[in-house]
Amino acid sequence: SDVFFKGRPDYLGTSSGSTGGKKYIPLTKKQSSNIVKMVSKMFFSFLIKEKTFAPFLGHLFYLSNTTKLSESFGIPSGYLSGISHHHVPKYLRSRRLPTMGTNAITNYKDRLDLMWEEIKEAPISYLGGTPPWLIDFLRTCETKEGKPAKELFPRLRCIGTGGTSLAPYKHDFEKFFNDRKMIFFESYVATEGVIGFKAASDDSDYTLLTRQDLFFEFLDGEKRLTLENVEIGKNYSLVLSSESGMLSYILGDLIRFTSLDPFRFVIAGRTKLYLDLFGEHTLIDQVERAFESVKQQTNYLAAEFTLTTNQKSSYALWCETNRDLTESERNQLALQFDEELKKQNSMYANL
């Protein structure tokens, strides 16, 4: 206590540890409440842009981590999605599912069974969560009831995602609701705070949320820049400070600005997550765009994939498919992916 913030934080937000071991982010009740309010403002702004309020014609379902908090260093701790449920605005509580009691169950399978019992008769108009969790949830619901998702959720018109990119999963969502017009609300929310959102369903860039209790800085090599000094087209490592005691925290994400008025950006990758065999420095966004392009050219690729290097000093693509592929199809897939990756990364193309 009394280090970068007067007193002790009310919560410790548990980080997933994607840049190392588990981390604890200091949060106050005020900041947690502000995060929920900021997400609500983003959502209303998005709906105004989309000219619809269909998600509020039924219940809003959010698939999150458990709301049951543990204790770390004498302070309540948990994942941000679980903490946020304790600060949902009153006007949303009557429309929110699952209930707090169900969300407090720590075993996911037990919680899933109870969630389905709660929502199967409810008019669900909005589904929110991370893309792979939601895909798994929809498949589980279809298996339980023996019906397609579009029949189980006849009022569903909006899917909200965060935590990971929607792009590799969007086609799978569209297959669940094939002939139905769906809108997708994509936000960039980390344990450390709300960074930005896509202002419309078909936007490719995020809008940076500057009017809040986060201070943004951007690392360019060893130089630390503020917003007034950033440039379009350069990759920056994102650094955050908050009024809750988080000081100069390197988030681990690389962002690239596409506009400075307003500040809009894309996520280029992770500071510690890239492939670099011969100096080509292949980033996540390049790999995702290449894979998505190949996926649209074929009818057998699913959403999950990973790209690694092998002992032959080359890339190895591991991906989920809807059926077994012949050797000829596997070879053709490798060639297609290679060509698409060349389009995304000129240094890779020159190898």
CSV table of C-alpha atoms in Angstrom, one decimal:
chain,number,residue,atom,x,y,z
A,1,SER,CA,0.0,0.0,0.0
A,2,ASP,CA,0.9,3.7,-0.4
A,3,VAL,CA,3.4,3.0,-3.2
A,4,PHE,CA,2.1,4.5,-6.5
A,5,PHE,CA,-1.4,4.8,-5.1
A,6,LYS,CA,-2.8,6.0,-1.7
A,7,GLY,CA,-3.9,3.0,0.3
A,8,ARG,CA,-4.4,-0.5,-1.0
A,9,PRO,CA,-6.2,-1.5,-4.2
A,10,ASP,CA,-9.7,-3.0,-3.9
A,11,TYR,CA,-8.9,-5.9,-6.3
A,12,LEU,CA,-6.0,-7.5,-8.0
A,13,GLY,CA,-6.9,-8.3,-11.6
A,14,THR,CA,-5.3,-11.6,-12.6
A,15,SER,CA,-3.5,-11.4,-16.0
A,16,SER,CA,-3.5,-14.5,-18.2
A,17,GLY,CA,0.3,-14.4,-18.2
A,18,SER,CA,0.6,-14.3,-22.0
A,19,THR,CA,3.9,-12.4,-21.8
A,20,GLY,CA,5.3,-14.4,-18.9
A,21,GLY,CA,4.1,-15.7,-15.6
A,22,LYS,CA,0.8,-14.8,-13.8
A,23,LYS,CA,0.6,-11.1,-13.0
A,24,TYR,CA,-1.6,-9.1,-10.6
A,25,ILE,CA,-2.9,-5.7,-11.8
A,26,PRO,CA,-4.1,-3.3,-9.1
A,27,LEU,CA,-7.7,-2.2,-9.5
A,28,THR,CA,-10.0,0.0,-7.5
A,29,LYS,CA,-13.8,-0.3,-7.2
A,30,LYS,CA,-14.0,3.1,-9.0
A,31,GLN,CA,-11.8,1.9,-11.9
A,32,SER,CA,-13.7,-1.4,-12.2
A,33,SER,CA,-17.0,0.5,-12.3
A,34,ASN,CA,-15.5,2.9,-14.9
A,35,ILE,CA,-14.4,0.0,-17.1
A,36,VAL,CA,-17.9,-1.3,-17.2
A,37,LYS,CA,-19.2,2.2,-17.9
A,38,MET,CA,-16.7,2.7,-20.7
A,39,VAL,CA,-17.6,-0.6,-22.3
A,40,SER,CA,-21.3,0.4,-22.1
A,41,LYS,CA,-20.5,3.7,-23.8
A,42,MET,CA,-18.6,1.9,-26.5
A,43,PHE,CA,-21.5,-0.4,-27.1
A,44,PHE,CA,-24.1,2.4,-27.3
A,45,SER,CA,-21.9,4.3,-29.7
A,46,PHE,CA,-21.5,1.2,-31.8
A,47,LEU,CA,-25.3,0.6,-31.9
A,48,ILE,CA,-26.0,4.2,-32.9
A,49,LYS,CA,-23.5,3.8,-35.8
A,50,GLU,CA,-25.2,0.5,-36.7
A,51,LYS,CA,-28.7,2.2,-36.4
A,52,THR,CA,-30.1,-0.6,-34.3
A,53,PHE,CA,-30.9,-1.4,-30.7
A,54,ALA,CA,-31.9,-5.0,-31.4
A,55,PRO,CA,-29.6,-6.4,-28.6
A,56,PHE,CA,-31.9,-4.7,-26.0
A,57,LEU,CA,-35.0,-6.4,-27.3
A,58,GLY,CA,-34.2,-9.4,-25.2
A,59,HIS,CA,-31.6,-10.6,-22.7
A,60,LEU,CA,-27.9,-10.1,-22.8
A,61,PHE,CA,-25.7,-13.2,-22.2
A,62,TYR,CA,-22.0,-12.8,-21.4
A,63,LEU,CA,-19.8,-15.9,-21.2
A,64,SER,CA,-17.1,-14.9,-18.7
A,65,ASN,CA,-14.7,-16.3,-16.1
A,66,THR,CA,-16.1,-17.1,-12.7
A,67,THR,CA,-17.3,-14.2,-10.6
A,68,LYS,CA,-16.1,-16.0,-7.4
A,69,LEU,CA,-13.0,-14.1,-6.2
A,70,SER,CA,-10.0,-15.6,-4.4
A,71,GLU,CA,-7.6,-13.8,-2.2
A,72,SER,CA,-4.0,-12.8,-3.0
A,73,PHE,CA,-1.8,-10.9,-0.7
A,74,GLY,CA,-4.9,-10.2,1.5
A,75,ILE,CA,-6.8,-8.6,-1.5
A,76,PRO,CA,-9.7,-10.0,-3.5
A,77,SER,CA,-8.4,-11.2,-6.9
A,78,GLY,CA,-9.8,-12.7,-10.1
A,79,TYR,CA,-10.1,-12.2,-13.8
A,80,LEU,CA,-11.4,-8.8,-15.0
A,81,SER,CA,-14.4,-10.4,-16.6
A,82,GLY,CA,-15.4,-11.9,-13.3
A,83,ILE,CA,-14.7,-8.7,-11.3
A,84,SER,CA,-16.7,-6.6,-13.8
A,85,HIS,CA,-19.9,-8.6,-13.1
A,86,HIS,CA,-19.9,-7.1,-9.6
A,87,HIS,CA,-20.2,-3.6,-11.1
A,88,VAL,CA,-22.9,-4.1,-13.8
A,89,PRO,CA,-25.1,-1.0,-14.0
A,90,LYS,CA,-28.6,-1.3,-12.4
A,91,TYR,CA,-30.3,-0.7,-15.7
A,92,LEU,CA,-28.7,-3.9,-17.2
A,93,ARG,CA,-29.0,-6.3,-14.2
A,94,SER,CA,-32.6,-7.4,-15.0
A,95,ARG,CA,-31.5,-8.3,-18.6
A,96,ARG,CA,-28.2,-9.9,-17.8
A,97,LEU,CA,-27.6,-13.7,-17.9
A,98,PRO,CA,-26.3,-15.9,-16.5
A,99,THR,CA,-27.2,-15.0,-12.9
A,100,MET,CA,-24.5,-14.1,-10.4
A,101,GLY,CA,-25.1,-17.4,-8.6
A,102,THR,CA,-24.5,-19.5,-11.7
A,103,ASN,CA,-21.5,-17.4,-12.6
A,104,ALA,CA,-19.9,-18.0,-9.2
A,105,ILE,CA,-19.5,-21.7,-10.0
A,106,THR,CA,-15.8,-22.3,-10.6
A,107,ASN,CA,-16.1,-25.6,-12.5
A,108,TYR,CA,-16.7,-24.6,-16.1
A,109,LYS,CA,-18.6,-27.8,-17.1
A,110,ASP,CA,-21.0,-27.5,-14.1
A,111,ARG,CA,-21.5,-23.8,-14.9
A,112,LEU,CA,-22.1,-24.5,-18.5
A,113,ASP,CA,-24.9,-27.0,-17.7
A,114,LEU,CA,-26.6,-24.5,-15.4
A,115,MET,CA,-26.1,-21.6,-17.9
A,116,TRP,CA,-28.0,-23.5,-20.5
A,117,GLU,CA,-30.9,-24.3,-18.2
A,118,GLU,CA,-31.1,-20.6,-17.4
A,119,ILE,CA,-31.1,-19.3,-21.0
A,120,LYS,CA,-32.8,-22.0,-23.1
A,121,GLU,CA,-36.2,-20.4,-22.6
A,122,ALA,CA,-34.9,-16.8,-22.4
A,123,PRO,CA,-35.1,-14.4,-25.4
A,124,ILE,CA,-31.3,-14.0,-25.9
A,125,SER,CA,-30.6,-11.1,-28.2
A,126,TYR,CA,-26.9,-10.6,-27.4
A,127,LEU,CA,-24.0,-13.0,-26.9
A,128,GLY,CA,-20.7,-11.8,-25.5
A,129,GLY,CA,-17.3,-13.4,-24.7
A,130,THR,CA,-14.0,-14.5,-26.3
A,131,PRO,CA,-14.5,-16.0,-29.8
A,132,PRO,CA,-13.3,-19.5,-29.1
A,133,TRP,CA,-15.4,-19.8,-25.9
A,134,LEU,CA,-18.5,-18.6,-27.7
A,135,ILE,CA,-17.9,-21.0,-30.6
A,136,ASP,CA,-17.5,-23.9,-28.1
A,137,PHE,CA,-20.6,-22.7,-26.2
A,138,LEU,CA,-22.8,-22.7,-29.4
A,139,ARG,CA,-21.6,-26.1,-30.4
A,140,THR,CA,-22.4,-27.5,-27.0
A,141,CYS,CA,-25.9,-26.0,-27.1
A,142,GLU,CA,-26.5,-27.6,-30.5
A,143,THR,CA,-25.3,-31.0,-29.2
A,144,LYS,CA,-27.5,-30.7,-26.0
A,145,GLU,CA,-30.7,-29.9,-27.9
A,146,GLY,CA,-30.1,-31.5,-31.3
A,147,LYS,CA,-31.0,-28.2,-33.0
A,148,PRO,CA,-29.0,-25.6,-35.0
A,149,ALA,CA,-28.0,-22.4,-33.1
A,150,LYS,CA,-30.2,-20.2,-35.2
A,151,GLU,CA,-33.2,-22.1,-34.0
A,152,LEU,CA,-32.0,-22.1,-30.3
A,153,PHE,CA,-31.4,-18.3,-30.4
A,154,PRO,CA,-34.1,-16.9,-32.8
A,155,ARG,CA,-33.7,-13.3,-31.4
A,156,LEU,CA,-30.0,-13.2,-31.5
A,157,ARG,CA,-28.7,-10.3,-33.7
A,158,CYS,CA,-25.5,-9.2,-32.1
A,159,ILE,CA,-22.3,-10.9,-30.9
A,160,GLY,CA,-19.7,-9.1,-28.9
A,161,THR,CA,-16.1,-10.3,-28.6
A,162,GLY,CA,-12.9,-9.4,-27.0
A,163,GLY,CA,-9.7,-11.0,-25.6
A,164,THR,CA,-8.6,-12.2,-29.0
A,165,SER,CA,-9.1,-11.3,-32.6
A,166,LEU,CA,-12.5,-12.0,-34.1
A,167,ALA,CA,-11.2,-12.4,-37.7
A,168,PRO,CA,-10.2,-16.1,-37.6
A,169,TYR,CA,-13.6,-17.0,-36.1
A,170,LYS,CA,-16.1,-14.7,-37.9
A,171,HIS,CA,-16.8,-17.1,-40.7
A,172,ASP,CA,-17.7,-19.8,-38.1
A,173,PHE,CA,-20.1,-17.5,-36.4
A,174,GLU,CA,-21.7,-16.7,-39.7
A,175,LYS,CA,-22.1,-20.4,-40.5
A,176,PHE,CA,-24.1,-20.8,-37.2
A,177,PHE,CA,-26.6,-18.1,-38.4
A,178,ASN,CA,-26.0,-18.4,-42.2
A,179,ASP,CA,-28.9,-16.4,-43.6
A,180,ARG,CA,-29.4,-14.1,-40.7
A,181,LYS,CA,-28.1,-10.5,-40.6
A,182,MET,CA,-25.7,-10.4,-37.7
A,183,ILE,CA,-23.6,-7.5,-36.3
A,184,PHE,CA,-20.3,-8.0,-34.5
A,185,PHE,CA,-19.1,-5.7,-31.7
A,186,GLU,CA,-15.4,-6.1,-31.2
A,187,SER,CA,-13.6,-4.5,-28.2
A,188,TYR,CA,-10.0,-4.3,-27.1
A,189,VAL,CA,-10.2,-4.8,-23.3
A,190,ALA,CA,-7.3,-6.1,-21.2
A,191,THR,CA,-7.0,-6.7,-17.5
A,192,GLU,CA,-5.2,-3.4,-17.4
A,193,GLY,CA,-8.1,-1.4,-18.8
A,194,VAL,CA,-10.2,-0.6,-21.9
A,195,ILE,CA,-8.0,0.3,-24.8
A,196,GLY,CA,-10.4,0.7,-27.8
A,197,PHE,CA,-13.2,-0.7,-29.9
A,198,LYS,CA,-14.3,-1.1,-33.5
A,199,ALA,CA,-16.9,1.6,-34.1
A,200,ALA,CA,-18.9,-0.4,-36.7
A,201,SER,CA,-19.4,-4.1,-37.5
A,202,ASP,CA,-17.4,-3.9,-40.7
A,203,ASP,CA,-14.5,-1.7,-39.3
A,204,SER,CA,-11.0,-3.2,-39.5
A,205,ASP,CA,-9.4,-0.6,-37.2
A,206,TYR,CA,-9.9,0.1,-33.5
A,207,THR,CA,-10.7,3.6,-32.1
A,208,LEU,CA,-8.4,4.5,-29.2
A,209,LEU,CA,-10.3,5.6,-26.1
A,210,THR,CA,-8.3,8.5,-24.7
A,211,ARG,CA,-10.9,10.2,-22.4
A,212,GLN,CA,-10.6,7.9,-19.4
A,213,ASP,CA,-8.4,7.2,-16.4
A,214,LEU,CA,-5.5,5.6,-18.4
A,215,PHE,CA,-2.4,7.3,-19.5
A,216,PHE,CA,-1.0,6.0,-22.8
A,217,GLU,CA,2.6,5.9,-23.9
A,218,PHE,CA,4.2,4.2,-26.9
A,219,LEU,CA,7.6,2.6,-27.1
A,220,ASP,CA,9.6,3.0,-30.3
A,221,GLY,CA,12.8,1.2,-29.6
A,222,GLU,CA,14.1,2.9,-26.5
A,223,LYS,CA,12.1,6.1,-27.1
A,224,ARG,CA,8.9,6.6,-25.1
A,225,LEU,CA,6.4,8.7,-26.9
A,226,THR,CA,3.0,10.3,-26.1
A,227,LEU,CA,0.1,10.6,-28.5
A,228,GLU,CA,1.2,13.9,-29.9
A,229,ASN,CA,4.4,12.3,-31.2
A,230,VAL,CA,3.2,9.0,-32.8
A,231,GLU,CA,3.2,8.4,-36.6
A,232,ILE,CA,1.0,6.5,-38.9
A,233,GLY,CA,2.4,3.1,-40.1
A,234,LYS,CA,4.9,2.5,-37.3
A,235,ASN,CA,4.7,-0.3,-34.8
A,236,TYR,CA,4.7,0.7,-31.2
A,237,SER,CA,4.7,-1.2,-27.9
A,238,LEU,CA,1.8,0.0,-25.7
A,239,VAL,CA,2.6,1.3,-22.2
A,240,LEU,CA,-0.1,2.0,-19.6
A,241,SER,CA,-0.4,3.9,-16.3
A,242,SER,CA,-3.5,4.2,-14.2
A,243,GLU,CA,-4.8,6.0,-11.2
A,244,SER,CA,-5.0,2.7,-9.4
A,245,GLY,CA,-1.2,2.4,-9.0
A,246,MET,CA,-0.2,0.7,-12.3
A,247,LEU,CA,2.8,2.6,-13.5
A,248,SER,CA,4.5,2.4,-16.9
A,249,TYR,CA,3.2,-1.2,-17.5
A,250,ILE,CA,4.2,-2.6,-20.8
A,251,LEU,CA,1.1,-4.4,-22.1
A,252,GLY,CA,2.9,-6.7,-24.5
A,253,ASP,CA,0.9,-5.7,-27.6
A,254,LEU,CA,2.2,-4.0,-30.7
A,255,ILE,CA,-0.1,-1.5,-32.3
A,256,ARG,CA,0.1,0.5,-35.6
A,257,PHE,CA,-1.8,3.7,-36.1
A,258,THR,CA,-3.8,4.1,-39.2
A,259,SER,CA,-5.3,7.5,-38.4
A,260,LEU,CA,-4.3,10.4,-36.0
A,261,ASP,CA,-7.6,12.3,-36.1
A,262,PRO,CA,-9.3,10.4,-34.6
A,263,PHE,CA,-6.7,8.0,-33.2
A,264,ARG,CA,-7.3,4.7,-34.9
A,265,PHE,CA,-5.1,1.6,-34.9
A,266,VAL,CA,-4.7,-2.1,-35.7
A,267,ILE,CA,-3.1,-4.7,-33.4
A,268,ALA,CA,0.1,-5.7,-35.2
A,269,GLY,CA,1.2,-8.5,-32.8
A,270,ARG,CA,2.9,-9.2,-29.5
A,271,THR,CA,6.2,-7.9,-28.4
A,272,LYS,CA,7.5,-11.4,-27.6
A,273,LEU,CA,5.4,-13.3,-30.2
A,274,TYR,CA,6.7,-13.4,-33.7
A,275,LEU,CA,8.7,-15.7,-36.1
A,276,ASP,CA,12.2,-14.6,-37.2
A,277,LEU,CA,14.3,-17.3,-38.8
A,278,PHE,CA,16.3,-15.0,-41.1
A,279,GLY,CA,15.3,-11.5,-40.1
A,280,GLU,CA,11.9,-11.6,-41.7
A,281,HIS,CA,10.1,-10.7,-38.4
A,282,THR,CA,6.7,-12.2,-39.2
A,283,LEU,CA,4.0,-10.7,-37.0
A,284,ILE,CA,0.7,-12.1,-35.8
A,285,ASP,CA,-1.5,-9.8,-37.9
A,286,GLN,CA,0.4,-10.8,-41.1
A,287,VAL,CA,-0.2,-14.5,-40.3
A,288,GLU,CA,-3.9,-14.0,-39.5
A,289,ARG,CA,-4.6,-12.1,-42.7
A,290,ALA,CA,-2.8,-14.8,-44.7
A,291,PHE,CA,-4.6,-17.6,-43.1
A,292,GLU,CA,-8.0,-15.8,-43.4
A,293,SER,CA,-7.4,-15.3,-47.1
A,294,VAL,CA,-6.6,-19.0,-47.6
A,295,LYS,CA,-9.6,-20.0,-45.6
A,296,GLN,CA,-11.9,-18.0,-47.9
A,297,GLN,CA,-10.3,-19.8,-50.9
A,298,THR,CA,-11.1,-23.3,-49.4
A,299,ASN,CA,-14.0,-25.1,-47.9
A,300,TYR,CA,-12.2,-27.3,-45.3
A,301,LEU,CA,-10.4,-24.9,-42.9
A,302,ALA,CA,-11.7,-24.3,-39.4
A,303,ALA,CA,-10.8,-21.4,-37.1
A,304,GLU,CA,-8.0,-22.8,-35.0
A,305,PHE,CA,-4.4,-22.8,-36.3
A,306,THR,CA,-0.8,-22.2,-35.2
A,307,LEU,CA,2.3,-21.4,-37.1
A,308,THR,CA,5.7,-22.6,-35.8
A,309,THR,CA,9.2,-23.2,-37.1
A,310,ASN,CA,10.7,-26.6,-37.6
A,311,GLN,CA,14.2,-28.2,-37.7
A,312,LYS,CA,14.4,-27.7,-41.5
A,313,SER,CA,14.5,-23.9,-40.8
A,314,SER,CA,11.1,-23.4,-42.4
A,315,TYR,CA,7.6,-22.6,-41.2
A,316,ALA,CA,5.2,-25.3,-40.2
A,317,LEU,CA,1.4,-24.6,-40.4
A,318,TRP,CA,-0.8,-26.7,-38.0
A,319,CYS,CA,-4.5,-26.1,-38.5
A,320,GLU,CA,-7.9,-27.6,-37.8
A,321,THR,CA,-9.8,-28.9,-40.8
A,322,ASN,CA,-13.4,-30.0,-41.3
A,323,ARG,CA,-12.3,-33.3,-42.8
A,324,ASP,CA,-9.1,-35.3,-43.6
A,325,LEU,CA,-7.0,-33.9,-46.4
A,326,THR,CA,-5.3,-35.8,-49.1
A,327,GLU,CA,-1.5,-35.3,-49.5
A,328,SER,CA,-2.2,-33.3,-52.6
A,329,GLU,CA,-4.5,-31.0,-50.7
A,330,ARG,CA,-2.0,-30.5,-47.9
A,331,ASN,CA,0.7,-29.6,-50.4
A,332,GLN,CA,-1.6,-27.2,-52.1
A,333,LEU,CA,-2.6,-25.6,-48.8
A,334,ALA,CA,1.1,-25.1,-48.0
A,335,LEU,CA,1.6,-23.4,-51.3
A,336,GLN,CA,-1.4,-21.2,-50.9
A,337,PHE,CA,-0.4,-20.1,-47.4
A,338,ASP,CA,3.1,-19.4,-48.5
A,339,GLU,CA,1.9,-17.1,-51.3
A,340,GLU,CA,-0.5,-15.2,-49.1
A,341,LEU,CA,2.1,-14.7,-46.4
A,342,LYS,CA,4.5,-13.3,-49.1
A,343,LYS,CA,1.8,-10.7,-49.9
A,344,GLN,CA,1.7,-9.7,-46.2
A,345,ASN,CA,5.4,-9.6,-45.4
A,346,SER,CA,7.9,-8.4,-48.1
A,347,MET,CA,10.9,-9.5,-46.1
A,348,TYR,CA,9.4,-13.1,-46.0
A,349,ALA,CA,8.8,-12.9,-49.7
A,350,ASN,CA,12.5,-12.0,-50.3
A,351,LEU,CA,13.9,-15.0,-48.5
